[in-house]
Amino acid sequence: MALSLLGSSSSFVWGTPSLGRPCYSCNMANNDFEHYKGWAVDLAIDLVNTAATDDDRLAHAGDVAELLARHHVAARRRATDDDATHLRAVRGQLRAVMDADDIAQAAPSLNSLAAEGGCTPRLSNHDGHDWHLDHHIPGDLLWRHVAAECAAGLMDFVLRHSPRRLRSCAASDCSRYFADRTRNASARFCPQRGCANRTRVRRHRQAREL
């Protein structure tokens, strides 16, 4: 049963991992689901942000390996240049989701990613972990592995919140995306680069010069 977004009224809820022993390439055990949801969204955002600078940080196999290592993805294959090529296409689809105004706009890209990644939930207890939900096909190509996990996490996110909470930083010198997890959806700057402080300082200096 492959998953897809059928419309904005869907009640789809995606399983996610626990905060226990790390197994970040899949939904973890103990029915603590929130961590996986956040992890998969962060993976998708990091993937999109590999294009946020002049230098493409998804140009070859080494870049893919670094991306997976940053998010502790337990992959059974080595990254290849072909994975990098496909993940750049995945990156474009993920960016389309993050630029969407509503679920109707986000759904085609998410459904496509889910299909391309073979995103199908199944129970697994591999590698000594407790029972949990996996979303990728074991041993599959790395780019499909990543596409499946990102599709799963973002489907849940946009249905629980809105694609509008996936946004680009408001700082004039930053083009990175982030997930607004504030209660009132008020975040405007990416949280880890000091963009909000730099913008406030810049505006303060400009005001003093007037």
mmCIF file with all atom_site columns, C-alpha atoms in Angstrom:
data_model
loop_
_atom_site.group_PDB
_atom_site.id
_atom_site.type_symbol
_atom_site.label_atom_id
_atom_site.label_alt_id
_atom_site.label_comp_id
_atom_site.label_asym_id
_atom_site.label_entity_id
_atom_site.label_seq_id
_atom_site.pdbx_PDB_ins_code
_atom_site.Cartn_x
_atom_site.Cartn_y
_atom_site.Cartn_z
_atom_site.occupancy
_atom_site.B_iso_or_equiv
_atom_site.pdbx_formal_charge
_atom_site.auth_seq_id
_atom_site.auth_comp_id
_atom_site.auth_asym_id
_atom_site.auth_atom_id
_atom_site.pdbx_PDB_model_num
ATOM 1   C CA . MET A 1 1   ? 0.000  0.000  0.000  1.00 0.00 ? 1   MET A CA 1
ATOM 2   C CA . ALA A 1 2   ? 1.866  3.045  -1.213 1.00 0.00 ? 2   ALA A CA 1
ATOM 3   C CA . LEU A 1 3   ? 0.887  6.297  0.460  1.00 0.00 ? 3   LEU A CA 1
ATOM 4   C CA . SER A 1 4   ? -0.351 9.492  -1.126 1.00 0.00 ? 4   SER A CA 1
ATOM 5   C CA . LEU A 1 5   ? -2.114 12.722 -0.237 1.00 0.00 ? 5   LEU A CA 1
ATOM 6   C CA . LEU A 1 6   ? -5.632 12.479 -1.603 1.00 0.00 ? 6   LEU A CA 1
ATOM 7   C CA . GLY A 1 7   ? -6.846 15.927 -0.630 1.00 0.00 ? 7   GLY A CA 1
ATOM 8   C CA . SER A 1 8   ? -6.762 18.590 2.037  1.00 0.00 ? 8   SER A CA 1
ATOM 9   C CA . SER A 1 9   ? -9.428 16.811 4.099  1.00 0.00 ? 9   SER A CA 1
ATOM 10  C CA . SER A 1 10  ? -7.306 13.700 4.622  1.00 0.00 ? 10  SER A CA 1
ATOM 11  C CA . SER A 1 11  ? -6.844 12.506 8.209  1.00 0.00 ? 11  SER A CA 1
ATOM 12  C CA . PHE A 1 12  ? -3.536 10.788 7.464  1.00 0.00 ? 12  PHE A CA 1
ATOM 13  C CA . VAL A 1 13  ? -1.239 10.428 10.495 1.00 0.00 ? 13  VAL A CA 1
ATOM 14  C CA . TRP A 1 14  ? 2.248  9.101  9.970  1.00 0.00 ? 14  TRP A CA 1
ATOM 15  C CA . GLY A 1 15  ? 4.109  6.892  12.458 1.00 0.00 ? 15  GLY A CA 1
ATOM 16  C CA . THR A 1 16  ? 7.403  8.203  13.817 1.00 0.00 ? 16  THR A CA 1
ATOM 17  C CA . PRO A 1 17  ? 10.324 7.134  16.005 1.00 0.00 ? 17  PRO A CA 1
ATOM 18  C CA . SER A 1 18  ? 11.112 7.195  19.697 1.00 0.00 ? 18  SER A CA 1
ATOM 19  C CA . LEU A 1 19  ? 13.855 9.050  21.514 1.00 0.00 ? 19  LEU A CA 1
ATOM 20  C CA . GLY A 1 20  ? 15.588 5.809  22.386 1.00 0.00 ? 20  GLY A CA 1
ATOM 21  C CA . ARG A 1 21  ? 18.367 3.977  20.590 1.00 0.00 ? 21  ARG A CA 1
ATOM 22  C CA . PRO A 1 22  ? 19.012 5.847  17.331 1.00 0.00 ? 22  PRO A CA 1
ATOM 23  C CA . CYS A 1 23  ? 17.693 4.306  14.142 1.00 0.00 ? 23  CYS A CA 1
ATOM 24  C CA . TYR A 1 24  ? 17.041 7.433  12.175 1.00 0.00 ? 24  TYR A CA 1
ATOM 25  C CA . SER A 1 25  ? 16.465 5.906  8.787  1.00 0.00 ? 25  SER A CA 1
ATOM 26  C CA . CYS A 1 26  ? 13.148 4.509  9.962  1.00 0.00 ? 26  CYS A CA 1
ATOM 27  C CA . ASN A 1 27  ? 10.393 5.060  12.500 1.00 0.00 ? 27  ASN A CA 1
ATOM 28  C CA . MET A 1 28  ? 11.638 3.943  15.858 1.00 0.00 ? 28  MET A CA 1
ATOM 29  C CA . ALA A 1 29  ? 10.112 1.936  18.649 1.00 0.00 ? 29  ALA A CA 1
ATOM 30  C CA . ASN A 1 30  ? 8.086  2.567  21.822 1.00 0.00 ? 30  ASN A CA 1
ATOM 31  C CA . ASN A 1 31  ? 5.374  4.523  20.001 1.00 0.00 ? 31  ASN A CA 1
ATOM 32  C CA . ASP A 1 32  ? 7.011  7.911  20.635 1.00 0.00 ? 32  ASP A CA 1
ATOM 33  C CA . PHE A 1 33  ? 6.327  9.320  17.202 1.00 0.00 ? 33  PHE A CA 1
ATOM 34  C CA . GLU A 1 34  ? 7.226  12.998 17.359 1.00 0.00 ? 34  GLU A CA 1
ATOM 35  C CA . HIS A 1 35  ? 10.989 12.602 17.043 1.00 0.00 ? 35  HIS A CA 1
ATOM 36  C CA . TYR A 1 36  ? 10.854 10.882 13.674 1.00 0.00 ? 36  TYR A CA 1
ATOM 37  C CA . LYS A 1 37  ? 8.497  13.453 12.251 1.00 0.00 ? 37  LYS A CA 1
ATOM 38  C CA . GLY A 1 38  ? 10.904 16.202 13.181 1.00 0.00 ? 38  GLY A CA 1
ATOM 39  C CA . TRP A 1 39  ? 13.882 14.203 11.940 1.00 0.00 ? 39  TRP A CA 1
ATOM 40  C CA . ALA A 1 40  ? 12.400 13.535 8.513  1.00 0.00 ? 40  ALA A CA 1
ATOM 41  C CA . VAL A 1 41  ? 11.393 17.174 8.072  1.00 0.00 ? 41  VAL A CA 1
ATOM 42  C CA . ASP A 1 42  ? 14.862 18.313 9.112  1.00 0.00 ? 42  ASP A CA 1
ATOM 43  C CA . LEU A 1 43  ? 16.413 15.885 6.627  1.00 0.00 ? 43  LEU A CA 1
ATOM 44  C CA . ALA A 1 44  ? 14.233 17.314 3.855  1.00 0.00 ? 44  ALA A CA 1
ATOM 45  C CA . ILE A 1 45  ? 15.117 20.886 4.803  1.00 0.00 ? 45  ILE A CA 1
ATOM 46  C CA . ASP A 1 46  ? 18.825 20.115 4.962  1.00 0.00 ? 46  ASP A CA 1
ATOM 47  C CA . LEU A 1 47  ? 18.579 18.511 1.534  1.00 0.00 ? 47  LEU A CA 1
ATOM 48  C CA . VAL A 1 48  ? 16.904 21.602 0.074  1.00 0.00 ? 48  VAL A CA 1
ATOM 49  C CA . ASN A 1 49  ? 19.469 23.849 1.752  1.00 0.00 ? 49  ASN A CA 1
ATOM 50  C CA . THR A 1 50  ? 22.330 22.129 -0.044 1.00 0.00 ? 50  THR A CA 1
ATOM 51  C CA . ALA A 1 51  ? 21.474 24.584 -2.834 1.00 0.00 ? 51  ALA A CA 1
ATOM 52  C CA . ALA A 1 52  ? 21.333 27.635 -0.554 1.00 0.00 ? 52  ALA A CA 1
ATOM 53  C CA . THR A 1 53  ? 24.857 28.805 -1.399 1.00 0.00 ? 53  THR A CA 1
ATOM 54  C CA . ASP A 1 54  ? 26.760 29.466 -4.605 1.00 0.00 ? 54  ASP A CA 1
ATOM 55  C CA . ASP A 1 55  ? 28.478 26.092 -4.311 1.00 0.00 ? 55  ASP A CA 1
ATOM 56  C CA . ASP A 1 56  ? 26.165 23.109 -4.786 1.00 0.00 ? 56  ASP A CA 1
ATOM 57  C CA . ARG A 1 57  ? 26.657 20.909 -1.721 1.00 0.00 ? 57  ARG A CA 1
ATOM 58  C CA . LEU A 1 58  ? 25.049 17.942 -3.451 1.00 0.00 ? 58  LEU A CA 1
ATOM 59  C CA . ALA A 1 59  ? 27.424 17.608 -6.373 1.00 0.00 ? 59  ALA A CA 1
ATOM 60  C CA . HIS A 1 60  ? 28.862 14.129 -5.841 1.00 0.00 ? 60  HIS A CA 1
ATOM 61  C CA . ALA A 1 61  ? 28.833 10.971 -3.740 1.00 0.00 ? 61  ALA A CA 1
ATOM 62  C CA . GLY A 1 62  ? 30.830 12.553 -0.920 1.00 0.00 ? 62  GLY A CA 1
ATOM 63  C CA . ASP A 1 63  ? 28.164 15.226 -0.451 1.00 0.00 ? 63  ASP A CA 1
ATOM 64  C CA . VAL A 1 64  ? 25.476 12.554 -0.206 1.00 0.00 ? 64  VAL A CA 1
ATOM 65  C CA . ALA A 1 65  ? 27.508 10.661 2.387  1.00 0.00 ? 65  ALA A CA 1
ATOM 66  C CA . GLU A 1 66  ? 27.924 13.836 4.455  1.00 0.00 ? 66  GLU A CA 1
ATOM 67  C CA . LEU A 1 67  ? 24.194 14.569 4.299  1.00 0.00 ? 67  LEU A CA 1
ATOM 68  C CA . LEU A 1 68  ? 23.322 11.068 5.486  1.00 0.00 ? 68  LEU A CA 1
ATOM 69  C CA . ALA A 1 69  ? 25.952 11.212 8.236  1.00 0.00 ? 69  ALA A CA 1
ATOM 70  C CA . ARG A 1 70  ? 24.584 14.517 9.553  1.00 0.00 ? 70  ARG A CA 1
ATOM 71  C CA . HIS A 1 71  ? 21.211 12.866 10.048 1.00 0.00 ? 71  HIS A CA 1
ATOM 72  C CA . HIS A 1 72  ? 22.501 9.442  11.139 1.00 0.00 ? 72  HIS A CA 1
ATOM 73  C CA . VAL A 1 73  ? 20.762 7.648  8.293  1.00 0.00 ? 73  VAL A CA 1
ATOM 74  C CA . ALA A 1 74  ? 21.384 3.917  8.678  1.00 0.00 ? 74  ALA A CA 1
ATOM 75  C CA . ALA A 1 75  ? 21.934 3.024  5.032  1.00 0.00 ? 75  ALA A CA 1
ATOM 76  C CA . ARG A 1 76  ? 23.099 -0.336 3.711  1.00 0.00 ? 76  ARG A CA 1
ATOM 77  C CA . ARG A 1 77  ? 24.657 1.034  0.547  1.00 0.00 ? 77  ARG A CA 1
ATOM 78  C CA . ARG A 1 78  ? 27.470 3.417  -0.206 1.00 0.00 ? 78  ARG A CA 1
ATOM 79  C CA . ALA A 1 79  ? 26.603 6.749  -1.749 1.00 0.00 ? 79  ALA A CA 1
ATOM 80  C CA . THR A 1 80  ? 27.270 7.127  -5.466 1.00 0.00 ? 80  THR A CA 1
ATOM 81  C CA . ASP A 1 81  ? 27.397 9.997  -7.918 1.00 0.00 ? 81  ASP A CA 1
ATOM 82  C CA . ASP A 1 82  ? 24.154 8.621  -9.360 1.00 0.00 ? 82  ASP A CA 1
ATOM 83  C CA . ASP A 1 83  ? 22.538 9.087  -5.936 1.00 0.00 ? 83  ASP A CA 1
ATOM 84  C CA . ALA A 1 84  ? 23.691 12.710 -6.012 1.00 0.00 ? 84  ALA A CA 1
ATOM 85  C CA . THR A 1 85  ? 22.154 13.219 -9.448 1.00 0.00 ? 85  THR A CA 1
ATOM 86  C CA . HIS A 1 86  ? 18.802 11.794 -8.388 1.00 0.00 ? 86  HIS A CA 1
ATOM 87  C CA . LEU A 1 87  ? 18.815 13.639 -5.061 1.00 0.00 ? 87  LEU A CA 1
ATOM 88  C CA . ARG A 1 88  ? 19.239 16.943 -6.864 1.00 0.00 ? 88  ARG A CA 1
ATOM 89  C CA . ALA A 1 89  ? 15.953 16.143 -8.621 1.00 0.00 ? 89  ALA A CA 1
ATOM 90  C CA . VAL A 1 90  ? 14.419 15.158 -5.281 1.00 0.00 ? 90  VAL A CA 1
ATOM 91  C CA . ARG A 1 91  ? 15.663 18.473 -3.907 1.00 0.00 ? 91  ARG A CA 1
ATOM 92  C CA . GLY A 1 92  ? 13.710 20.338 -6.564 1.00 0.00 ? 92  GLY A CA 1
ATOM 93  C CA . GLN A 1 93  ? 10.517 18.499 -5.668 1.00 0.00 ? 93  GLN A CA 1
ATOM 94  C CA . LEU A 1 94  ? 11.054 19.174 -1.969 1.00 0.00 ? 94  LEU A CA 1
ATOM 95  C CA . ARG A 1 95  ? 11.556 22.854 -2.670 1.00 0.00 ? 95  ARG A CA 1
ATOM 96  C CA . ALA A 1 96  ? 8.273  22.899 -4.594 1.00 0.00 ? 96  ALA A CA 1
ATOM 97  C CA . VAL A 1 97  ? 6.589  21.547 -1.461 1.00 0.00 ? 97  VAL A CA 1
ATOM 98  C CA . MET A 1 98  ? 8.206  24.230 0.690  1.00 0.00 ? 98  MET A CA 1
ATOM 99  C CA . ASP A 1 99  ? 7.162  26.959 -1.741 1.00 0.00 ? 99  ASP A CA 1
ATOM 100 C CA . ALA A 1 100 ? 3.551  25.733 -1.835 1.00 0.00 ? 100 ALA A CA 1
ATOM 101 C CA . ASP A 1 101 ? 0.782  27.898 -0.407 1.00 0.00 ? 101 ASP A CA 1
ATOM 102 C CA . ASP A 1 102 ? -1.492 25.001 0.481  1.00 0.00 ? 102 ASP A CA 1
ATOM 103 C CA . ILE A 1 103 ? -1.789 21.223 0.450  1.00 0.00 ? 103 ILE A CA 1
ATOM 104 C CA . ALA A 1 104 ? -3.315 21.206 -3.028 1.00 0.00 ? 104 ALA A CA 1
ATOM 105 C CA . GLN A 1 105 ? -0.090 22.685 -4.369 1.00 0.00 ? 105 GLN A CA 1
ATOM 106 C CA . ALA A 1 106 ? 2.162  20.467 -2.231 1.00 0.00 ? 106 ALA A CA 1
ATOM 107 C CA . ALA A 1 107 ? 0.383  17.165 -2.863 1.00 0.00 ? 107 ALA A CA 1
ATOM 108 C CA . PRO A 1 108 ? 1.606  16.428 -6.421 1.00 0.00 ? 108 PRO A CA 1
ATOM 109 C CA . SER A 1 109 ? 5.279  16.685 -5.462 1.00 0.00 ? 109 SER A CA 1
ATOM 110 C CA . LEU A 1 110 ? 4.798  14.702 -2.253 1.00 0.00 ? 110 LEU A CA 1
ATOM 111 C CA . ASN A 1 111 ? 2.830  11.977 -4.002 1.00 0.00 ? 111 ASN A CA 1
ATOM 112 C CA . SER A 1 112 ? 5.476  11.776 -6.703 1.00 0.00 ? 112 SER A CA 1
ATOM 113 C CA . LEU A 1 113 ? 8.285  11.496 -4.153 1.00 0.00 ? 113 LEU A CA 1
ATOM 114 C CA . ALA A 1 114 ? 6.421  8.818  -2.223 1.00 0.00 ? 114 ALA A CA 1
ATOM 115 C CA . ALA A 1 115 ? 5.936  6.795  -5.394 1.00 0.00 ? 115 ALA A CA 1
ATOM 116 C CA . GLU A 1 116 ? 9.511  7.251  -6.611 1.00 0.00 ? 116 GLU A CA 1
ATOM 117 C CA . GLY A 1 117 ? 10.891 6.265  -3.220 1.00 0.00 ? 117 GLY A CA 1
ATOM 118 C CA . GLY A 1 118 ? 8.664  3.212  -2.859 1.00 0.00 ? 118 GLY A CA 1
ATOM 119 C CA . CYS A 1 119 ? 7.237  4.725  0.320  1.00 0.00 ? 119 CYS A CA 1
ATOM 120 C CA . THR A 1 120 ? 5.228  1.900  1.887  1.00 0.00 ? 120 THR A CA 1
ATOM 121 C CA . PRO A 1 121 ? 4.754  1.441  5.653  1.00 0.00 ? 121 PRO A CA 1
ATOM 122 C CA . ARG A 1 122 ? 5.701  -1.911 7.121  1.00 0.00 ? 122 ARG A CA 1
ATOM 123 C CA . LEU A 1 123 ? 6.542  -3.276 10.546 1.00 0.00 ? 123 LEU A CA 1
ATOM 124 C CA . SER A 1 124 ? 10.175 -4.200 11.100 1.00 0.00 ? 124 SER A CA 1
ATOM 125 C CA . ASN A 1 125 ? 12.529 -5.088 13.969 1.00 0.00 ? 125 ASN A CA 1
ATOM 126 C CA . HIS A 1 126 ? 15.816 -5.085 12.068 1.00 0.00 ? 126 HIS A CA 1
ATOM 127 C CA . ASP A 1 127 ? 19.291 -4.682 13.553 1.00 0.00 ? 127 ASP A CA 1
ATOM 128 C CA . GLY A 1 128 ? 18.227 -5.362 17.127 1.00 0.00 ? 128 GLY A CA 1
ATOM 129 C CA . HIS A 1 129 ? 15.687 -2.546 17.321 1.00 0.00 ? 129 HIS A CA 1
ATOM 130 C CA . ASP A 1 130 ? 12.198 -2.942 18.729 1.00 0.00 ? 130 ASP A CA 1
ATOM 131 C CA . TRP A 1 131 ? 9.243  -3.111 16.363 1.00 0.00 ? 131 TRP A CA 1
ATOM 132 C CA . HIS A 1 132 ? 8.734  0.069  14.411 1.00 0.00 ? 132 HIS A CA 1
ATOM 133 C CA . LEU A 1 133 ? 7.461  1.394  11.084 1.00 0.00 ? 133 LEU A CA 1
ATOM 134 C CA . ASP A 1 134 ? 9.822  1.507  8.141  1.00 0.00 ? 134 ASP A CA 1
ATOM 135 C CA . HIS A 1 135 ? 8.983  3.587  5.080  1.00 0.00 ? 135 HIS A CA 1
ATOM 136 C CA . HIS A 1 136 ? 11.789 2.734  2.690  1.00 0.00 ? 136 HIS A CA 1
ATOM 137 C CA . ILE A 1 137 ? 12.585 -0.573 1.021  1.00 0.00 ? 137 ILE A CA 1
ATOM 138 C CA . PRO A 1 138 ? 15.469 -2.317 2.849  1.00 0.00 ? 138 PRO A CA 1
ATOM 139 C CA . GLY A 1 139 ? 18.687 -2.129 0.870  1.00 0.00 ? 139 GLY A CA 1
ATOM 140 C CA . ASP A 1 140 ? 17.170 0.199  -1.715 1.00 0.00 ? 140 ASP A CA 1
ATOM 141 C CA . LEU A 1 141 ? 19.118 2.861  -3.574 1.00 0.00 ? 141 LEU A CA 1
ATOM 142 C CA . LEU A 1 142 ? 20.066 5.693  -1.232 1.00 0.00 ? 142 LEU A CA 1
ATOM 143 C CA . TRP A 1 143 ? 18.232 8.383  -3.168 1.00 0.00 ? 143 TRP A CA 1
ATOM 144 C CA . ARG A 1 144 ? 15.018 6.342  -3.008 1.00 0.00 ? 144 ARG A CA 1
ATOM 145 C CA . HIS A 1 145 ? 15.605 5.743  0.697  1.00 0.00 ? 145 HIS A CA 1
ATOM 146 C CA . VAL A 1 146 ? 15.860 9.494  1.299  1.00 0.00 ? 146 VAL A CA 1
ATOM 147 C CA . ALA A 1 147 ? 12.905 10.315 -0.973 1.00 0.00 ? 147 ALA A CA 1
ATOM 148 C CA . ALA A 1 148 ? 10.675 7.868  0.907  1.00 0.00 ? 148 ALA A CA 1
ATOM 149 C CA . GLU A 1 149 ? 11.608 9.210  4.336  1.00 0.00 ? 149 GLU A CA 1
ATOM 150 C CA . CYS A 1 150 ? 11.278 12.858 3.330  1.00 0.00 ? 150 CYS A CA 1
ATOM 151 C CA . ALA A 1 151 ? 7.908  12.245 1.688  1.00 0.00 ? 151 ALA A CA 1
ATOM 152 C CA . ALA A 1 152 ? 6.654  10.472 4.813  1.00 0.00 ? 152 ALA A CA 1
ATOM 153 C CA . GLY A 1 153 ? 7.722  13.222 7.188  1.00 0.00 ? 153 GLY A CA 1
ATOM 154 C CA . LEU A 1 154 ? 6.503  16.102 5.052  1.00 0.00 ? 154 LEU A CA 1
ATOM 155 C CA . MET A 1 155 ? 3.137  14.492 4.352  1.00 0.00 ? 155 MET A CA 1
ATOM 156 C CA . ASP A 1 156 ? 2.502  14.394 8.068  1.00 0.00 ? 156 ASP A CA 1
ATOM 157 C CA . PHE A 1 157 ? 3.825  17.917 8.588  1.00 0.00 ? 157 PHE A CA 1
ATOM 158 C CA . VAL A 1 158 ? 1.702  19.630 5.941  1.00 0.00 ? 158 VAL A CA 1
ATOM 159 C CA . LEU A 1 159 ? -1.430 17.812 7.090  1.00 0.00 ? 159 LEU A CA 1
ATOM 160 C CA . ARG A 1 160 ? -0.883 18.637 10.742 1.00 0.00 ? 160 ARG A CA 1
ATOM 161 C CA . HIS A 1 161 ? 0.213  22.202 10.094 1.00 0.00 ? 161 HIS A CA 1
ATOM 162 C CA . SER A 1 162 ? 0.511  23.762 6.638  1.00 0.00 ? 162 SER A CA 1
ATOM 163 C CA . PRO A 1 163 ? 3.057  23.982 3.840  1.00 0.00 ? 163 PRO A CA 1
ATOM 164 C CA . ARG A 1 164 ? 3.310  27.659 4.764  1.00 0.00 ? 164 ARG A CA 1
ATOM 165 C CA . ARG A 1 165 ? 5.215  26.662 7.896  1.00 0.00 ? 165 ARG A CA 1
ATOM 166 C CA . LEU A 1 166 ? 7.973  25.463 5.577  1.00 0.00 ? 166 LEU A CA 1
ATOM 167 C CA . ARG A 1 167 ? 9.449  28.763 4.510  1.00 0.00 ? 167 ARG A CA 1
ATOM 168 C CA . SER A 1 168 ? 12.585 30.563 3.435  1.00 0.00 ? 168 SER A CA 1
ATOM 169 C CA . CYS A 1 169 ? 14.487 32.781 5.830  1.00 0.00 ? 169 CYS A CA 1
ATOM 170 C CA . ALA A 1 170 ? 13.464 36.440 5.789  1.00 0.00 ? 170 ALA A CA 1
ATOM 171 C CA . ALA A 1 171 ? 17.051 37.683 6.128  1.00 0.00 ? 171 ALA A CA 1
ATOM 172 C CA . SER A 1 172 ? 18.204 39.488 3.007  1.00 0.00 ? 172 SER A CA 1
ATOM 173 C CA . ASP A 1 173 ? 21.504 37.596 2.994  1.00 0.00 ? 173 ASP A CA 1
ATOM 174 C CA . CYS A 1 174 ? 20.070 34.111 3.562  1.00 0.00 ? 174 CYS A CA 1
ATOM 175 C CA . SER A 1 175 ? 18.111 31.795 1.283  1.00 0.00 ? 175 SER A CA 1
ATOM 176 C CA . ARG A 1 176 ? 17.879 28.810 3.610  1.00 0.00 ? 176 ARG A CA 1
ATOM 177 C CA . TYR A 1 177 ? 14.576 27.086 4.379  1.00 0.00 ? 177 TYR A CA 1
ATOM 178 C CA . PHE A 1 178 ? 13.344 26.113 7.821  1.00 0.00 ? 178 PHE A CA 1
ATOM 179 C CA . ALA A 1 179 ? 10.280 24.673 9.560  1.00 0.00 ? 179 ALA A CA 1
ATOM 180 C CA . ASP A 1 180 ? 8.338  27.150 11.670 1.00 0.00 ? 180 ASP A CA 1
ATOM 181 C CA . ARG A 1 181 ? 7.489  25.180 14.818 1.00 0.00 ? 181 ARG A CA 1
ATOM 182 C CA . THR A 1 182 ? 6.284  28.140 16.877 1.00 0.00 ? 182 THR A CA 1
ATOM 183 C CA . ARG A 1 183 ? 2.794  28.003 18.357 1.00 0.00 ? 183 ARG A CA 1
ATOM 184 C CA . ASN A 1 184 ? 1.539  30.983 16.385 1.00 0.00 ? 184 ASN A CA 1
ATOM 185 C CA . ALA A 1 185 ? 3.497  30.386 13.159 1.00 0.00 ? 185 ALA A CA 1
ATOM 186 C CA . SER A 1 186 ? 5.430  33.604 13.690 1.00 0.00 ? 186 SER A CA 1
ATOM 187 C CA . ALA A 1 187 ? 9.016  32.547 12.925 1.00 0.00 ? 187 ALA A CA 1
ATOM 188 C CA . ARG A 1 188 ? 10.582 34.467 10.056 1.00 0.00 ? 188 ARG A CA 1
ATOM 189 C CA . PHE A 1 189 ? 14.249 33.532 10.297 1.00 0.00 ? 189 PHE A CA 1
ATOM 190 C CA . CYS A 1 190 ? 16.118 30.245 10.194 1.00 0.00 ? 190 CYS A CA 1
ATOM 191 C CA . PRO A 1 191 ? 17.008 29.311 13.779 1.00 0.00 ? 191 PRO A CA 1
ATOM 192 C CA . GLN A 1 192 ? 20.663 28.302 13.608 1.00 0.00 ? 192 GLN A CA 1
ATOM 193 C CA . ARG A 1 193 ? 22.538 31.019 11.724 1.00 0.00 ? 193 ARG A CA 1
ATOM 194 C CA . GLY A 1 194 ? 21.877 34.152 13.770 1.00 0.00 ? 194 GLY A CA 1
ATOM 195 C CA . CYS A 1 195 ? 19.871 35.665 10.930 1.00 0.00 ? 195 CYS A CA 1
ATOM 196 C CA . ALA A 1 196 ? 17.339 37.343 13.214 1.00 0.00 ? 196 ALA A CA 1
ATOM 197 C CA . ASN A 1 197 ? 20.060 39.048 15.258 1.00 0.00 ? 197 ASN A CA 1
ATOM 198 C CA . ARG A 1 198 ? 21.959 40.183 12.169 1.00 0.00 ? 198 ARG A CA 1
ATOM 199 C CA . THR A 1 199 ? 18.785 41.635 10.687 1.00 0.00 ? 199 THR A CA 1
ATOM 200 C CA . ARG A 1 200 ? 17.942 43.514 13.899 1.00 0.00 ? 200 ARG A CA 1
ATOM 201 C CA . VAL A 1 201 ? 21.461 44.929 14.126 1.00 0.00 ? 201 VAL A CA 1
ATOM 202 C CA . ARG A 1 202 ? 21.370 45.985 10.469 1.00 0.00 ? 202 ARG A CA 1
ATOM 203 C CA . ARG A 1 203 ? 18.010 47.708 10.884 1.00 0.00 ? 203 ARG A CA 1
ATOM 204 C CA . HIS A 1 204 ? 19.188 49.436 14.055 1.00 0.00 ? 204 HIS A CA 1
ATOM 205 C CA . ARG A 1 205 ? 22.247 50.791 12.263 1.00 0.00 ? 205 ARG A CA 1
ATOM 206 C CA . GLN A 1 206 ? 20.158 51.928 9.317  1.00 0.00 ? 206 GLN A CA 1
ATOM 207 C CA . ALA A 1 207 ? 17.740 53.716 11.657 1.00 0.00 ? 207 ALA A CA 1
ATOM 208 C CA . ARG A 1 208 ? 20.594 55.535 13.387 1.00 0.00 ? 208 ARG A CA 1
ATOM 209 C CA . GLU A 1 209 ? 21.960 56.707 10.046 1.00 0.00 ? 209 GLU A CA 1
ATOM 210 C CA . LEU A 1 210 ? 18.678 58.355 9.069  1.00 0.00 ? 210 LEU A CA 1
#
